[in-house]
Amino acid sequence: MKLQALHIPRGLRGQGLGEAQAYDITLDDGRVASVEPARDSHVRGTLISCPVDAHVHIDKNYTVRDVGPANGNLFAAIGRMEEKRALWSVEHFAQRMERAAQQAWRCGTRALRTHLDWPRPEAPRSLLAFEQLRERWRGRLELQFVSLTPLDVFADAEAGGRIARAVRQSGGVLGAFVYRNEGLVHKLGRVFDLAQEHGLALDFHVDEGLDADATGLRAIAQLTIARGSSGPRVVCGHACSLSVQPAAQAQDTLALCASAGIHLVALPTTNLYLQGAWDATPVPRGITRLREAAAAGLRPALATDNVQDAFYPYGSYDLLETFGLGVQMAHLAPAGDWLDAVTTHPAAALGLSWDGRIAPGCPADLVVLAATDEYELLDPEGRARTVIRAGRVLQQQDKEQAP
Ligand SMILES: [Zn+2]
């Protein structure tokens, strides 16, 4: 297959592609065979590697009709979910997870990392549904999971050990919900110990609120630095409080994150909706300092987070929708330069085997967007896309039959 006169954003170009305005690309046997400067300089679209969604919650999606939206109150949402979760069967989880995977796949997503609520030492029912889903989608959609446990649970060494063992057995990532906890550094230290002991990567929900004294991100960066090169790969999601801290303090934390090699993930939909006062139009936006993070040397990602649940009652698994919202709300310009935040940056955060850069030899898992320049990227017509998986255009019947 040949693709002609497509713009490839700079951050997505593999080595040696140079500075052409557009490229002609040949695909062969499921891979990119060649990438050459286009003969016709009239740009016909934008080529990106398939997006990677670094942070979702497919164990609670589509439940807002049952649970109700917790307008602006994260902890109310957590409480309501807690009551309902016990009533959900494996089949109930499985149906909702499958719906998410189908939509992500149709939209071109190649990998998806979900958090699974894991409030007690025993593995949640959702894990079985997830493992079946991961098996069904193997080779099409790479699925990863993170255990999402309140940090305080790790104060109990036995409980923490049980969780870490189960996560390792199921091939997952260890996680925790961190927000202004008592003895925060000590408890985080336990989580790092468990990760090292069991060879697990880490992924935190950290500082998801607008209290300026929520400084979990800083503590995680310091711990990561202290553990050195033998420490785990660390992803931090949310970091909302960074947006309301004094600029100098935030910069200092981001510099620590950069030297720690932390992967920062922002979740615009949920945090724009959930954070901020609900008695009037909120001025605080809830989204973390993405431009400052990039300036400090981090490679931040944008991800979907909640879809139609108590935390965020709207949304979908079209990561390019989230990208568009992030561009507008966090002033990410030029937008074309930020496509990294849904492709190469999350690929690094998830430790994927392909970094998402397009070059001869890379997988032909690509998305052609109709947008001919960055100004059309947020336009519904510009965002119209052709999804290519393993060198074949994903046709409507593939979509219906998948997996
Ligand atoms: Zn989340």
XYZ file of C-alpha atoms and ligand atoms in Angstrom:
404
model
C 0.000 0.000 0.000
C 1.154 3.538 -0.770
C 0.294 6.662 1.178
C 1.010 9.893 -0.607
C 1.883 13.446 0.410
C 1.220 13.169 4.137
C 2.601 15.509 6.757
C 4.331 13.697 9.644
C 4.583 15.850 12.801
C 8.213 16.415 13.806
C 8.069 14.447 17.065
C 6.701 11.405 15.245
C 9.432 11.223 12.623
C 11.982 8.501 13.120
C 15.678 9.058 12.565
C 16.822 10.225 9.177
C 13.466 11.496 7.914
C 14.642 15.094 7.703
C 12.469 18.175 7.397
C 10.169 17.588 4.436
C 6.745 19.187 4.438
C 5.153 15.916 3.303
C 6.159 12.297 2.750
C 5.261 9.345 0.551
C 5.063 6.145 2.567
C 5.058 2.548 1.370
C 3.657 -0.255 3.519
C 4.539 -3.882 3.014
C 3.914 -7.041 5.017
C 2.505 -5.212 8.044
C 5.408 -2.785 8.270
C 6.473 0.577 6.940
C 8.810 -0.213 4.047
C 9.864 3.294 3.031
C 9.341 6.944 3.929
C 10.490 9.452 1.298
C 9.973 13.192 0.827
C 6.785 13.569 -1.217
C 7.003 14.147 -4.950
C 3.818 16.176 -4.759
C 4.273 18.935 -2.169
C 0.511 19.516 -1.832
C -0.203 18.052 1.639
C -3.152 15.636 1.640
C -3.340 14.780 5.328
C -1.443 14.116 8.557
C 0.087 10.762 9.456
C 0.535 9.688 13.076
C 1.257 6.379 14.732
C -1.751 4.802 16.417
C -2.557 6.630 19.671
C -1.752 5.170 23.079
C -4.161 5.807 25.943
C -2.112 5.778 29.131
C -4.853 6.120 31.731
C -8.462 4.917 31.679
C -10.917 3.184 34.050
C -12.744 0.497 32.099
C -13.950 -1.140 35.325
C -16.358 1.715 36.080
C -17.212 3.178 32.652
C -20.838 3.571 31.503
C -22.191 3.342 35.062
C -23.281 6.945 35.530
C -26.930 6.046 34.921
C -26.716 3.618 37.815
C -24.416 5.499 40.179
C -25.257 9.129 39.310
C -22.776 11.908 38.634
C -20.933 13.247 41.686
C -20.815 16.826 40.527
C -17.529 18.303 41.604
C -16.911 15.978 44.526
C -14.270 13.352 43.921
C -14.664 11.734 47.311
C -18.454 11.482 46.968
C -17.865 9.695 43.653
C -15.425 7.275 45.275
C -17.935 6.533 48.056
C -20.813 5.863 45.664
C -18.702 3.596 43.483
C -17.675 1.643 46.557
C -21.335 0.828 47.345
C -22.194 -0.252 43.818
C -19.059 -2.192 42.944
C -19.938 -5.070 45.235
C -23.089 -5.699 43.197
C -21.383 -6.005 39.820
C -20.719 -9.474 38.381
C -17.748 -10.503 36.226
C -20.142 -10.462 33.261
C -21.173 -6.895 34.049
C -17.531 -5.783 34.049
C -16.837 -7.815 30.917
C -19.580 -6.175 28.854
C -18.517 -2.655 29.735
C -14.834 -3.422 29.180
C -15.568 -4.928 25.773
C -17.531 -1.848 24.747
C -14.543 0.345 25.671
C -12.092 -1.850 23.776
C -14.295 -1.838 20.666
C -14.546 1.924 20.644
C -10.846 2.490 21.313
C -9.979 0.041 18.513
C -12.292 1.714 16.005
C -10.751 5.090 16.872
C -7.261 3.759 16.169
C -5.895 3.248 19.690
C -3.183 0.572 19.801
C -2.589 0.321 23.560
C -4.675 1.081 26.596
C -3.704 1.107 30.257
C -6.592 0.858 32.696
C -6.686 1.241 36.428
C -8.771 -1.309 38.330
C -10.246 -0.297 41.685
C -8.521 -2.540 44.226
C -9.567 -1.248 47.639
C -8.821 -4.380 49.709
C -6.019 -6.962 49.744
C -7.987 -9.516 47.720
C -8.057 -9.113 43.945
C -11.222 -7.425 42.619
C -13.792 -9.233 40.469
C -12.951 -6.896 37.608
C -9.500 -8.518 37.266
C -10.929 -11.744 35.838
C -12.972 -9.804 33.281
C -9.867 -7.787 32.399
C -7.693 -10.886 31.931
C -10.264 -12.387 29.553
C -10.442 -9.110 27.640
C -6.637 -8.893 27.384
C -6.543 -12.406 25.954
C -9.319 -11.751 23.414
C -7.643 -8.595 22.132
C -4.063 -9.868 22.121
C -2.245 -8.774 18.974
C -4.721 -5.957 18.277
C -5.038 -3.793 21.343
C -2.305 -4.031 23.959
C -4.024 -3.928 27.336
C -2.309 -3.186 30.634
C -3.771 -2.825 34.107
C -2.804 -0.971 37.262
C -4.117 -1.826 40.727
C -5.727 1.292 42.193
C -5.533 1.111 45.972
C -5.846 3.874 48.583
C -2.308 4.632 49.785
C -3.298 4.022 53.415
C -3.855 0.318 52.696
C -0.079 -0.009 52.221
C 0.446 0.883 55.888
C -0.442 -2.769 56.488
C 2.578 -4.743 55.273
C 0.626 -7.966 54.790
C -2.121 -6.295 52.765
C 0.440 -4.539 50.568
C 2.335 -7.778 50.020
C -0.823 -9.625 48.936
C -1.689 -6.934 46.437
C 1.814 -6.812 44.965
C 1.960 -10.608 44.596
C -1.419 -10.741 42.848
C -0.462 -7.880 40.532
C 2.774 -9.635 39.599
C 0.984 -12.926 38.958
C -1.457 -11.199 36.623
C 1.210 -9.197 34.817
C 0.098 -5.773 36.038
C 1.455 -2.504 37.352
C 1.287 -1.464 41.009
C -0.638 1.714 41.793
C -1.996 3.842 44.597
C -4.314 6.795 45.139
C -2.261 9.483 46.867
C -3.830 12.623 48.314
C -2.593 14.432 51.423
C -2.272 11.150 53.352
C -0.880 11.071 56.832
C 2.642 9.648 56.829
C 2.634 9.951 53.050
C 6.380 9.577 52.492
C 6.598 6.510 54.682
C 3.645 4.798 52.978
C 4.973 5.663 49.535
C 8.290 4.164 50.562
C 6.443 0.870 51.216
C 4.939 0.983 47.737
C 8.392 1.521 46.198
C 9.782 -1.356 48.306
C 7.043 -3.666 47.027
C 7.624 -2.602 43.433
C 11.337 -3.349 43.705
C 10.804 -6.607 45.542
C 8.352 -7.880 42.906
C 9.872 -6.218 39.827
C 6.793 -4.056 39.157
C 6.375 -0.694 37.462
C 4.427 1.991 39.343
C 1.511 4.209 38.327
C -0.013 6.679 40.769
C -3.166 8.765 40.996
C -1.502 11.696 42.672
C -2.711 15.074 43.965
C -6.087 14.910 42.213
C -7.499 18.057 43.774
C -6.936 21.768 44.095
C -5.451 21.958 47.592
C -2.058 23.582 47.156
C -0.659 21.542 50.050
C -1.161 18.302 48.113
C 2.487 17.589 47.325
C 2.532 13.851 46.636
C 4.121 14.366 43.218
C 7.172 15.956 44.815
C 7.501 13.095 47.311
C 7.248 10.521 44.510
C 9.921 12.331 42.490
C 12.253 12.419 45.489
C 11.700 8.724 46.200
C 12.294 7.839 42.558
C 15.581 9.733 42.577
C 16.597 8.091 45.859
C 15.978 4.604 44.411
C 18.298 5.356 41.510
C 18.630 3.432 38.297
C 17.493 0.148 39.829
C 14.152 1.708 40.794
C 10.834 1.109 39.030
C 9.471 3.015 36.013
C 7.062 5.577 37.469
C 3.962 7.142 35.909
C 2.064 9.909 37.721
C -1.471 10.821 36.689
C -3.454 13.987 37.497
C -1.120 16.263 39.544
C -3.926 18.858 39.593
C -2.663 20.672 42.688
C 0.487 21.621 40.802
C -1.684 24.114 38.904
C -2.554 26.076 42.058
C 0.861 26.035 43.710
C 3.137 29.080 43.408
C 4.926 28.959 40.063
C 8.394 28.644 41.599
C 7.332 25.698 43.766
C 5.700 23.961 40.813
C 8.777 24.518 38.637
C 10.964 23.059 41.335
C 8.771 19.941 41.569
C 8.766 19.560 37.784
C 12.560 19.827 37.696
C 12.688 16.989 40.234
C 10.248 14.960 38.114
C 12.431 15.517 35.059
C 15.569 14.304 36.785
C 13.622 11.353 38.205
C 12.410 10.422 34.693
C 8.770 10.461 35.791
C 6.085 10.106 33.124
C 3.360 12.673 33.753
C -0.172 12.050 32.474
C -2.857 14.758 32.343
C -6.563 13.874 32.210
C -8.366 16.931 30.866
C -11.958 15.685 30.677
C -12.399 14.450 34.219
C -10.344 17.144 35.879
C -11.926 20.053 34.034
C -15.317 18.713 35.049
C -14.625 17.534 38.569
C -12.298 20.126 40.033
C -13.274 23.709 40.769
C -16.294 25.171 42.550
C -19.722 24.147 41.335
C -21.616 27.164 42.697
C -20.419 29.351 39.828
C -18.335 28.958 36.678
C -15.034 27.674 38.033
C -11.871 29.656 37.416
C -9.413 26.910 38.402
C -9.244 24.382 35.589
C -7.960 21.288 37.307
C -5.525 20.416 34.544
C -1.868 20.191 35.474
C 0.920 22.431 34.135
C 1.623 20.693 30.851
C 3.629 23.389 29.100
C 5.805 23.936 32.134
C 6.334 20.181 32.399
C 7.478 20.009 28.779
C 9.747 23.022 29.299
C 11.293 21.266 32.308
C 12.184 18.300 30.106
C 9.316 15.923 30.870
C 7.401 14.199 28.062
C 3.831 14.567 29.307
C 0.894 12.569 27.997
C -2.822 13.269 27.638
C -5.208 10.414 28.415
C -8.914 9.666 28.608
C -9.531 8.781 32.282
C -13.226 8.322 33.113
C -15.993 7.712 30.601
C -19.665 8.042 31.573
C -19.239 7.262 35.245
C -19.665 9.088 38.550
C -16.361 10.923 38.106
C -17.056 12.178 34.596
C -20.511 11.526 33.135
C -19.591 12.182 29.481
C -16.747 11.307 27.123
C -15.568 8.441 24.931
C -12.484 6.387 24.115
C -11.588 8.564 21.154
C -8.261 9.864 22.421
C -8.156 12.513 19.715
C -11.236 14.116 21.297
C -9.352 14.344 24.579
C -6.353 15.705 22.696
C -8.500 18.492 21.252
C -9.837 19.414 24.665
C -6.341 19.407 26.162
C -5.051 21.670 23.413
C -7.745 24.235 24.134
C -7.738 24.116 27.901
C -4.000 23.916 28.527
C -3.071 26.197 25.607
C -0.969 23.589 23.849
C 0.245 25.343 20.722
C 1.239 24.604 18.084
C -1.176 21.683 18.391
C 0.782 19.564 15.914
C 3.761 19.526 18.264
C 1.567 18.085 21.015
C 0.465 14.988 19.084
C 3.419 13.395 20.889
C 1.291 13.573 24.039
C -1.073 10.896 22.689
C 1.474 8.801 20.761
C 5.206 8.672 21.556
C 5.080 10.008 25.122
C 2.496 7.524 26.430
C 4.283 4.736 24.521
C 7.352 5.485 26.655
C 5.276 5.726 29.840
C 3.781 2.286 29.183
C 7.113 0.756 28.179
C 5.767 -0.362 24.772
C 8.137 -2.137 22.420
C 7.540 0.420 19.616
C 8.178 4.054 20.581
C 5.602 5.281 18.046
C 8.062 7.029 15.723
C 7.465 6.468 12.036
C 10.418 5.152 10.038
C 11.216 2.266 7.679
C 10.794 -1.020 9.550
C 8.292 0.205 12.139
C 4.857 -1.457 12.448
C 2.285 -0.188 9.964
C -0.106 0.729 12.778
C -0.969 4.215 11.656
C -3.724 6.776 11.523
C -4.177 9.115 8.561
C -5.985 12.267 9.636
C -7.680 14.412 7.026
C -6.164 17.564 8.597
C -3.721 19.168 6.182
C -2.313 21.515 8.824
C -2.390 21.960 12.578
C -5.359 24.342 12.453
C -7.600 21.576 11.138
C -6.611 19.090 13.851
C -9.499 20.109 16.108
C -11.999 20.334 13.294
C -14.336 17.293 13.044
C -13.539 17.029 9.345
C -9.816 17.379 9.979
C -10.025 14.700 12.612
C -11.782 12.302 10.224
C -9.408 9.372 9.969
C -8.363 6.206 8.262
C -7.047 3.620 10.704
C -4.366 1.262 9.381
C -3.493 -1.832 11.410
C -0.733 -4.204 10.355
C -0.680 -2.485 6.969
C -4.397 -2.885 6.226
C -7.097 -0.259 6.337
C -9.531 -1.085 9.092
C -12.784 -1.531 7.212
C -16.231 -1.264 8.683
C -16.653 -5.065 8.665
C -13.324 -5.499 10.522
C -14.605 -3.098 13.087
C -17.838 -5.000 13.517
C -16.145 -8.404 13.671
C -13.320 -7.410 15.969
C -11.775 -8.880 17.851
Zn -7.867 8.102 36.871
